[in-house]
Amino acid sequence: MLPFTDIDFFLFATFYVAIIWLFGIVSKKKHYQIITSVLTLIYILFYFRYTYAAIGFFAFTFLFIRFLSQIINHRLVSALIIAIPMILIKTHLNPSFIYFAGLSFITFRAIQVSIDYDKKEPLNPIYYFNFLFFIPSFYIGPLDRYKRFTTNATDGYTSINSDIIFKGIQELLKGFFYKFIVAELISRYWLADSTNELSYLERTNDIYAYTLYLFFDFAGYSSMAVGMANLVGINLPFNFNAPLKAINPPDFWQRWHASLTNWLSDYFFKPLYKWLNQFQKLKKYPITKQNIAIFFTLFLMGIWNGLEPNFIWSGIVYGVYSVLHNIYNIQCRKQDKDVLFGNLNPKYVRYISIVIMFNLVCIALYIFSGRYQS
């Protein structure tokens, strides 16, 4: 039973929220982390297909971060060790005993804790467990930060009020409408049958249909995750903010799966750029360093889904889009003018940019989908 996929989960979610509210009254708004950890453990033990793998990953990463990462004292090495299960799955070595749904997102959470871990503040196993497996978001996000989440969860009961409950209900209803009505209608009546050979016009139609389907499905899931979290006093970071109105690649990635974009920026792009600074030959070429870091960050965004050709090519396309836009921006600053649109009215430039970006996004996401191979 995965989050927000069937009626059984929604019944469990109702039970989850009701129990937290009830214990908030009984415990006089104390012990939030303990209560939520017990409920999460119940979910993993009795409702989650991959119980042993999930508990094993928690134990392995907790013990590693708590006792070994400081001895190794190398962030990249620690991150790679934590990522070993995910890498094995992505490279199709597929040891079944380490796989569980949500492994990729939970791996990123564990890496973030490892990188930011301060041995002066011993890692609390209950707090860490809650962060890794917070039920609304553990499957496909949004990606939160350990310190922010822990602070929020420690004060979880005091955060539950009429405003956050109303906000949570709104997000749940919006997400339900997006995922189970709009995305379902697109899937049934607009998306092409991928088993059929498509004409040029049918393929073009399928490209736009898939983009809208993916948006409403993914944004719907994210809204329901945020809504359920709100009902128990947790504010998750937003993931989607009208991404199809983006005017350029950076704007798009701050609107589409923004929590992953920000994670990659902090824990991959910035360290990579800093590492490139060590190379003497690159010190005279700051733009080249920037473009290398940009490209590989966006490339990673593609291939972290897997090493199939569609993910590899989508990562390359994401990276090329962003590098070209960065070069364009730099040229505009150098020449103190828009080298593409000249003196065209900014209002029209914005509209044209939205149309161009929307079509580029549709192409990139279609490559990501692998449907072009049919």
CSV table of C-alpha atoms in Angstrom, one decimal:
chain,number,residue,atom,x,y,z
A,1,MET,CA,0.0,0.0,0.0
A,2,LEU,CA,1.8,3.1,-1.3
A,3,PRO,CA,0.8,6.7,-0.3
A,4,PHE,CA,-2.1,8.2,-2.2
A,5,THR,CA,-2.6,5.2,-4.6
A,6,ASP,CA,-5.7,3.5,-3.4
A,7,ILE,CA,-8.7,3.6,-0.9
A,8,ASP,CA,-6.8,1.5,1.6
A,9,PHE,CA,-4.1,4.2,2.0
A,10,PHE,CA,-6.7,7.0,2.4
A,11,LEU,CA,-8.4,4.9,5.2
A,12,PHE,CA,-5.0,4.5,6.9
A,13,ALA,CA,-4.3,8.2,6.4
A,14,THR,CA,-7.6,9.0,8.2
A,15,PHE,CA,-6.6,6.7,11.0
A,16,TYR,CA,-3.1,8.3,11.1
A,17,VAL,CA,-4.4,11.8,11.4
A,18,ALA,CA,-7.1,10.9,13.9
A,19,ILE,CA,-4.7,9.1,16.2
A,20,ILE,CA,-2.2,12.0,16.2
A,21,TRP,CA,-5.0,14.4,17.0
A,22,LEU,CA,-6.3,12.1,19.8
A,23,PHE,CA,-2.9,11.7,21.4
A,24,GLY,CA,-2.4,15.4,21.2
A,25,ILE,CA,-5.4,15.8,23.5
A,26,VAL,CA,-4.5,12.8,25.8
A,27,SER,CA,-0.8,13.7,26.1
A,28,LYS,CA,-1.5,17.4,26.5
A,29,LYS,CA,0.5,18.1,23.3
A,30,LYS,CA,3.6,16.2,24.2
A,31,HIS,CA,5.6,13.3,22.7
A,32,TYR,CA,4.7,14.2,19.0
A,33,GLN,CA,7.9,12.5,17.6
A,34,ILE,CA,7.3,9.3,19.6
A,35,ILE,CA,3.7,9.0,18.6
A,36,THR,CA,4.3,9.6,14.9
A,37,SER,CA,7.3,7.2,14.9
A,38,VAL,CA,5.1,4.4,16.3
A,39,LEU,CA,2.4,5.1,13.7
A,40,THR,CA,5.1,5.1,11.0
A,41,LEU,CA,6.5,1.8,12.3
A,42,ILE,CA,3.0,0.3,12.2
A,43,TYR,CA,2.6,1.4,8.6
A,44,ILE,CA,6.0,-0.1,7.6
A,45,LEU,CA,5.4,-3.4,9.5
A,46,PHE,CA,1.8,-4.1,8.4
A,47,TYR,CA,1.0,-2.1,5.3
A,48,PHE,CA,4.3,-1.7,3.4
A,49,ARG,CA,5.5,-4.5,1.1
A,50,TYR,CA,9.2,-3.8,1.7
A,51,THR,CA,9.4,-3.9,5.5
A,52,TYR,CA,12.8,-5.6,5.9
A,53,ALA,CA,14.6,-3.5,3.2
A,54,ALA,CA,13.2,-0.3,4.7
A,55,ILE,CA,14.2,-1.1,8.3
A,56,GLY,CA,17.5,-2.4,7.1
A,57,PHE,CA,18.3,0.8,5.2
A,58,PHE,CA,17.3,2.9,8.3
A,59,ALA,CA,19.6,0.8,10.6
A,60,PHE,CA,22.5,0.8,8.1
A,61,THR,CA,22.4,4.6,7.4
A,62,PHE,CA,21.8,5.6,11.1
A,63,LEU,CA,24.7,3.5,12.3
A,64,PHE,CA,26.9,4.7,9.5
A,65,ILE,CA,26.1,8.4,10.0
A,66,ARG,CA,26.3,8.2,13.8
A,67,PHE,CA,29.5,6.2,14.1
A,68,LEU,CA,31.4,6.0,10.9
A,69,SER,CA,30.9,9.1,8.7
A,70,GLN,CA,32.9,11.3,11.1
A,71,ILE,CA,35.8,8.8,11.0
A,72,ILE,CA,35.8,8.8,7.2
A,73,ASN,CA,35.4,12.6,7.3
A,74,HIS,CA,34.8,12.8,3.5
A,75,ARG,CA,31.4,14.0,2.4
A,76,LEU,CA,31.6,12.5,-1.1
A,77,VAL,CA,32.8,9.1,0.2
A,78,SER,CA,30.0,9.1,2.8
A,79,ALA,CA,27.4,10.0,0.3
A,80,LEU,CA,28.5,7.2,-2.1
A,81,ILE,CA,28.4,4.6,0.7
A,82,ILE,CA,24.9,5.6,1.6
A,83,ALA,CA,23.9,5.6,-2.0
A,84,ILE,CA,25.2,2.0,-2.7
A,85,PRO,CA,21.8,0.4,-2.5
A,86,MET,CA,20.3,3.0,-4.8
A,87,ILE,CA,23.2,2.6,-7.3
A,88,LEU,CA,22.9,-1.1,-7.3
A,89,ILE,CA,19.2,-0.8,-8.2
A,90,LYS,CA,19.8,1.9,-10.8
A,91,THR,CA,22.5,-0.2,-12.5
A,92,HIS,CA,20.1,-3.2,-12.6
A,93,LEU,CA,22.2,-5.4,-10.3
A,94,ASN,CA,18.9,-5.6,-8.5
A,95,PRO,CA,19.5,-7.4,-5.2
A,96,SER,CA,15.9,-7.7,-4.1
A,97,PHE,CA,16.7,-7.6,-0.4
A,98,ILE,CA,17.7,-3.9,-0.6
A,99,TYR,CA,15.0,-2.5,-2.8
A,100,PHE,CA,11.9,-0.7,-1.5
A,101,ALA,CA,9.6,1.8,-3.0
A,102,GLY,CA,10.8,5.3,-2.3
A,103,LEU,CA,14.5,4.3,-2.0
A,104,SER,CA,15.7,7.1,-4.2
A,105,PHE,CA,14.1,9.9,-2.2
A,106,ILE,CA,15.0,8.3,1.1
A,107,THR,CA,18.6,8.0,0.0
A,108,PHE,CA,18.8,11.7,-0.8
A,109,ARG,CA,17.4,12.4,2.7
A,110,ALA,CA,20.0,10.2,4.3
A,111,ILE,CA,22.8,11.8,2.3
A,112,GLN,CA,21.6,15.2,3.4
A,113,VAL,CA,21.7,14.2,7.0
A,114,SER,CA,25.2,12.7,6.6
A,115,ILE,CA,26.5,15.9,5.0
A,116,ASP,CA,25.0,18.2,7.5
A,117,TYR,CA,25.6,16.0,10.6
A,118,ASP,CA,27.3,17.6,13.5
A,119,LYS,CA,28.8,15.1,16.0
A,120,LYS,CA,28.3,17.7,18.8
A,121,GLU,CA,24.5,16.9,18.4
A,122,PRO,CA,24.2,13.1,18.4
A,123,LEU,CA,21.8,11.8,15.8
A,124,ASN,CA,18.4,10.9,17.5
A,125,PRO,CA,17.2,7.6,16.1
A,126,ILE,CA,13.5,8.5,16.5
A,127,TYR,CA,13.9,11.9,14.8
A,128,TYR,CA,16.0,10.4,12.0
A,129,PHE,CA,13.4,7.6,11.5
A,130,ASN,CA,10.6,10.1,11.3
A,131,PHE,CA,12.5,12.2,8.8
A,132,LEU,CA,13.3,9.3,6.5
A,133,PHE,CA,9.9,7.7,6.5
A,134,PHE,CA,7.4,10.6,7.1
A,135,ILE,CA,4.4,8.9,5.6
A,136,PRO,CA,3.0,11.7,3.4
A,137,SER,CA,6.3,12.4,1.6
A,138,PHE,CA,8.5,9.4,1.9
A,139,TYR,CA,7.6,7.9,-1.5
A,140,ILE,CA,8.2,10.7,-4.0
A,141,GLY,CA,8.7,13.8,-1.9
A,142,PRO,CA,8.7,16.7,-1.5
A,143,LEU,CA,12.3,16.6,-0.2
A,144,ASP,CA,12.6,18.3,3.2
A,145,ARG,CA,15.6,19.2,5.3
A,146,TYR,CA,16.4,17.4,8.5
A,147,LYS,CA,16.8,20.4,10.8
A,148,ARG,CA,13.8,22.2,9.5
A,149,PHE,CA,11.6,19.0,9.6
A,150,THR,CA,12.8,18.1,13.1
A,151,THR,CA,12.2,21.6,14.5
A,152,ASN,CA,8.7,21.5,13.0
A,153,ALA,CA,8.0,18.0,14.2
A,154,THR,CA,9.2,18.8,17.7
A,155,ASP,CA,6.6,21.5,17.9
A,156,GLY,CA,4.1,19.5,15.8
A,157,TYR,CA,1.2,19.7,18.2
A,158,THR,CA,1.4,23.4,18.7
A,159,SER,CA,1.4,23.9,14.9
A,160,ILE,CA,-2.0,22.2,14.5
A,161,ASN,CA,-4.7,24.9,14.3
A,162,SER,CA,-7.7,25.8,12.2
A,163,ASP,CA,-5.6,27.7,9.6
A,164,ILE,CA,-3.2,24.8,8.9
A,165,ILE,CA,-6.1,22.3,8.9
A,166,PHE,CA,-8.1,24.3,6.4
A,167,LYS,CA,-5.0,24.7,4.3
A,168,GLY,CA,-4.4,21.0,4.5
A,169,ILE,CA,-7.9,20.1,3.4
A,170,GLN,CA,-7.6,22.6,0.4
A,171,GLU,CA,-4.3,20.9,-0.7
A,172,LEU,CA,-5.8,17.4,-0.3
A,173,LEU,CA,-8.9,18.3,-2.4
A,174,LYS,CA,-6.7,20.0,-5.0
A,175,GLY,CA,-4.4,17.1,-5.2
A,176,PHE,CA,-7.2,14.6,-5.4
A,177,PHE,CA,-8.8,16.6,-8.2
A,178,TYR,CA,-5.5,16.8,-10.1
A,179,LYS,CA,-4.4,13.2,-9.8
A,180,PHE,CA,-7.6,11.2,-9.8
A,181,ILE,CA,-9.8,13.3,-12.0
A,182,VAL,CA,-7.8,15.4,-14.4
A,183,ALA,CA,-4.8,13.1,-14.8
A,184,GLU,CA,-7.1,10.1,-15.1
A,185,LEU,CA,-9.2,11.7,-17.8
A,186,ILE,CA,-6.0,12.7,-19.8
A,187,SER,CA,-4.7,9.1,-19.4
A,188,ARG,CA,-7.9,7.5,-20.6
A,189,TYR,CA,-9.1,9.9,-23.3
A,190,TRP,CA,-6.1,11.8,-24.6
A,191,LEU,CA,-2.9,9.9,-24.2
A,192,ALA,CA,-2.2,7.6,-27.2
A,193,ASP,CA,-2.0,3.8,-26.8
A,194,SER,CA,1.8,3.4,-26.5
A,195,THR,CA,1.7,0.0,-28.1
A,196,ASN,CA,0.5,1.5,-31.5
A,197,GLU,CA,2.8,3.1,-34.1
A,198,LEU,CA,2.0,6.8,-34.2
A,199,SER,CA,1.9,9.2,-37.1
A,200,TYR,CA,3.6,12.6,-36.9
A,201,LEU,CA,0.4,14.4,-35.8
A,202,GLU,CA,-0.5,11.6,-33.3
A,203,ARG,CA,3.0,11.8,-31.9
A,204,THR,CA,2.8,15.6,-31.5
A,205,ASN,CA,-0.6,15.3,-29.8
A,206,ASP,CA,0.9,12.6,-27.5
A,207,ILE,CA,3.8,14.9,-26.5
A,208,TYR,CA,1.4,17.5,-25.2
A,209,ALA,CA,-0.9,15.0,-23.6
A,210,TYR,CA,1.9,13.3,-21.7
A,211,THR,CA,3.3,16.6,-20.3
A,212,LEU,CA,-0.1,17.6,-18.9
A,213,TYR,CA,-0.7,14.1,-17.6
A,214,LEU,CA,2.6,14.0,-15.8
A,215,PHE,CA,2.0,17.5,-14.4
A,216,PHE,CA,-1.4,16.8,-13.0
A,217,ASP,CA,-0.4,13.3,-11.7
A,218,PHE,CA,2.8,14.4,-10.0
A,219,ALA,CA,1.5,17.8,-8.8
A,220,GLY,CA,-1.6,16.1,-7.5
A,221,TYR,CA,0.5,13.6,-5.5
A,222,SER,CA,2.6,16.5,-4.1
A,223,SER,CA,-0.4,18.5,-3.1
A,224,MET,CA,-1.9,15.6,-1.2
A,225,ALA,CA,1.4,15.0,0.5
A,226,VAL,CA,1.5,18.6,1.6
A,227,GLY,CA,-2.1,18.5,2.6
A,228,MET,CA,-1.8,15.4,4.8
A,229,ALA,CA,1.3,16.8,6.4
A,230,ASN,CA,-0.5,20.0,7.2
A,231,LEU,CA,-3.3,18.1,9.0
A,232,VAL,CA,-0.7,16.8,11.4
A,233,GLY,CA,1.1,20.1,11.8
A,234,ILE,CA,4.0,19.7,9.4
A,235,ASN,CA,4.7,22.3,6.6
A,236,LEU,CA,6.4,20.5,3.7
A,237,PRO,CA,8.3,22.6,1.1
A,238,PHE,CA,6.3,23.3,-2.1
A,239,ASN,CA,7.1,21.3,-5.2
A,240,PHE,CA,5.0,22.9,-8.0
A,241,ASN,CA,4.2,26.5,-8.8
A,242,ALA,CA,2.7,26.9,-12.2
A,243,PRO,CA,5.7,25.3,-13.9
A,244,LEU,CA,4.1,25.5,-17.4
A,245,LYS,CA,4.3,29.3,-17.1
A,246,ALA,CA,8.0,29.2,-16.8
A,247,ILE,CA,10.0,31.6,-19.0
A,248,ASN,CA,13.4,29.8,-19.0
A,249,PRO,CA,15.0,26.6,-17.7
A,250,PRO,CA,16.0,28.0,-14.2
A,251,ASP,CA,12.5,29.4,-13.7
A,252,PHE,CA,11.1,26.0,-14.7
A,253,TRP,CA,13.2,24.1,-12.2
A,254,GLN,CA,12.2,26.4,-9.5
A,255,ARG,CA,8.6,25.7,-10.3
A,256,TRP,CA,8.7,22.0,-11.2
A,257,HIS,CA,9.9,19.6,-8.4
A,258,ALA,CA,11.4,22.6,-6.7
A,259,SER,CA,12.4,20.7,-3.5
A,260,LEU,CA,14.6,18.3,-5.6
A,261,THR,CA,16.0,21.2,-7.6
A,262,ASN,CA,17.0,23.0,-4.4
A,263,TRP,CA,18.5,19.8,-2.9
A,264,LEU,CA,20.6,19.3,-6.0
A,265,SER,CA,21.7,22.9,-6.0
A,266,ASP,CA,22.9,22.7,-2.4
A,267,TYR,CA,24.3,19.2,-2.3
A,268,PHE,CA,25.6,18.7,-5.8
A,269,PHE,CA,25.9,21.9,-7.9
A,270,LYS,CA,27.7,24.0,-5.2
A,271,PRO,CA,30.1,21.3,-4.1
A,272,LEU,CA,30.9,20.4,-7.7
A,273,TYR,CA,31.6,24.0,-8.6
A,274,LYS,CA,33.8,24.4,-5.6
A,275,TRP,CA,35.7,21.2,-6.6
A,276,LEU,CA,36.2,22.5,-10.1
A,277,ASN,CA,37.8,25.6,-8.6
A,278,GLN,CA,40.7,23.4,-7.5
A,279,PHE,CA,41.8,22.9,-11.1
A,280,GLN,CA,44.4,25.5,-12.1
A,281,LYS,CA,43.5,25.4,-15.8
A,282,LEU,CA,39.9,26.2,-15.1
A,283,LYS,CA,40.5,29.2,-12.9
A,284,LYS,CA,40.7,31.5,-15.9
A,285,TYR,CA,37.3,30.2,-17.2
A,286,PRO,CA,34.6,30.8,-14.6
A,287,ILE,CA,31.9,30.5,-17.2
A,288,THR,CA,33.1,27.1,-18.3
A,289,LYS,CA,33.2,25.9,-14.7
A,290,GLN,CA,29.7,27.2,-14.2
A,291,ASN,CA,28.4,25.5,-17.3
A,292,ILE,CA,30.1,22.2,-16.4
A,293,ALA,CA,28.5,22.3,-12.9
A,294,ILE,CA,25.1,23.2,-14.4
A,295,PHE,CA,25.2,20.5,-17.0
A,296,PHE,CA,26.1,17.7,-14.7
A,297,THR,CA,23.5,18.8,-12.1
A,298,LEU,CA,20.7,18.6,-14.6
A,299,PHE,CA,22.2,15.4,-16.1
A,300,LEU,CA,22.0,13.9,-12.6
A,301,MET,CA,18.4,15.0,-12.3
A,302,GLY,CA,17.7,12.8,-15.4
A,303,ILE,CA,19.8,9.7,-14.6
A,304,TRP,CA,18.9,9.4,-10.9
A,305,ASN,CA,15.7,7.8,-12.2
A,306,GLY,CA,17.7,5.1,-13.8
A,307,LEU,CA,20.3,4.4,-16.5
A,308,GLU,CA,17.8,3.6,-19.3
A,309,PRO,CA,18.4,5.5,-22.5
A,310,ASN,CA,15.3,7.7,-22.0
A,311,PHE,CA,16.6,8.9,-18.6
A,312,ILE,CA,20.1,9.5,-19.9
A,313,TRP,CA,18.9,11.4,-22.9
A,314,SER,CA,16.5,13.5,-20.9
A,315,GLY,CA,19.3,14.4,-18.5
A,316,ILE,CA,21.4,15.5,-21.4
A,317,VAL,CA,18.6,17.6,-22.8
A,318,TYR,CA,17.9,19.2,-19.4
A,319,GLY,CA,21.6,20.0,-19.2
A,320,VAL,CA,21.9,21.5,-22.7
A,321,TYR,CA,18.8,23.7,-22.2
A,322,SER,CA,20.3,25.1,-19.0
A,323,VAL,CA,23.8,25.6,-20.3
A,324,LEU,CA,22.5,27.4,-23.4
A,325,HIS,CA,20.3,29.7,-21.3
A,326,ASN,CA,23.3,30.5,-19.0
A,327,ILE,CA,25.4,31.4,-22.1
A,328,TYR,CA,22.5,33.6,-23.4
A,329,ASN,CA,22.2,35.3,-20.0
A,330,ILE,CA,25.9,36.0,-19.9
A,331,GLN,CA,25.9,37.5,-23.4
A,332,CYS,CA,22.9,39.7,-22.5
A,333,ARG,CA,24.9,41.1,-19.5
A,334,LYS,CA,28.0,41.6,-21.5
A,335,GLN,CA,26.3,43.5,-24.3
A,336,ASP,CA,23.9,45.2,-21.9
A,337,LYS,CA,20.9,44.2,-24.1
A,338,ASP,CA,18.8,41.2,-25.0
A,339,VAL,CA,20.8,39.5,-27.7
A,340,LEU,CA,17.8,37.5,-28.9
A,341,PHE,CA,14.7,39.8,-28.5
A,342,GLY,CA,16.4,43.2,-28.9
A,343,ASN,CA,14.1,46.0,-27.9
A,344,LEU,CA,10.9,44.1,-28.1
A,345,ASN,CA,8.3,45.0,-25.5
A,346,PRO,CA,9.1,43.0,-22.3
A,347,LYS,CA,5.4,41.9,-22.1
A,348,TYR,CA,5.7,40.2,-25.5
A,349,VAL,CA,9.1,38.8,-24.6
A,350,ARG,CA,7.5,37.1,-21.6
A,351,TYR,CA,4.7,35.6,-23.6
A,352,ILE,CA,7.0,34.3,-26.3
A,353,SER,CA,9.4,32.9,-23.7
A,354,ILE,CA,6.6,31.0,-22.1
A,355,VAL,CA,5.5,29.5,-25.4
A,356,ILE,CA,9.1,28.5,-26.3
A,357,MET,CA,9.8,27.1,-22.8
A,358,PHE,CA,6.6,25.2,-22.7
A,359,ASN,CA,7.4,23.4,-26.0
A,360,LEU,CA,11.0,22.7,-24.9
A,361,VAL,CA,9.7,21.2,-21.7
A,362,CYS,CA,7.2,19.0,-23.5
A,363,ILE,CA,10.0,17.6,-25.7
A,364,ALA,CA,12.3,17.0,-22.7
A,365,LEU,CA,9.6,15.3,-20.6
A,366,TYR,CA,8.5,13.2,-23.5
A,367,ILE,CA,12.1,12.0,-23.9
A,368,PHE,CA,12.1,11.3,-20.2
A,369,SER,CA,8.9,9.2,-20.6
A,370,GLY,CA,10.4,6.8,-23.1
A,371,ARG,CA,7.1,6.9,-25.1
A,372,TYR,CA,9.0,8.1,-28.2
A,373,GLN,CA,10.4,4.6,-28.4
A,374,SER,CA,7.0,3.1,-29.3
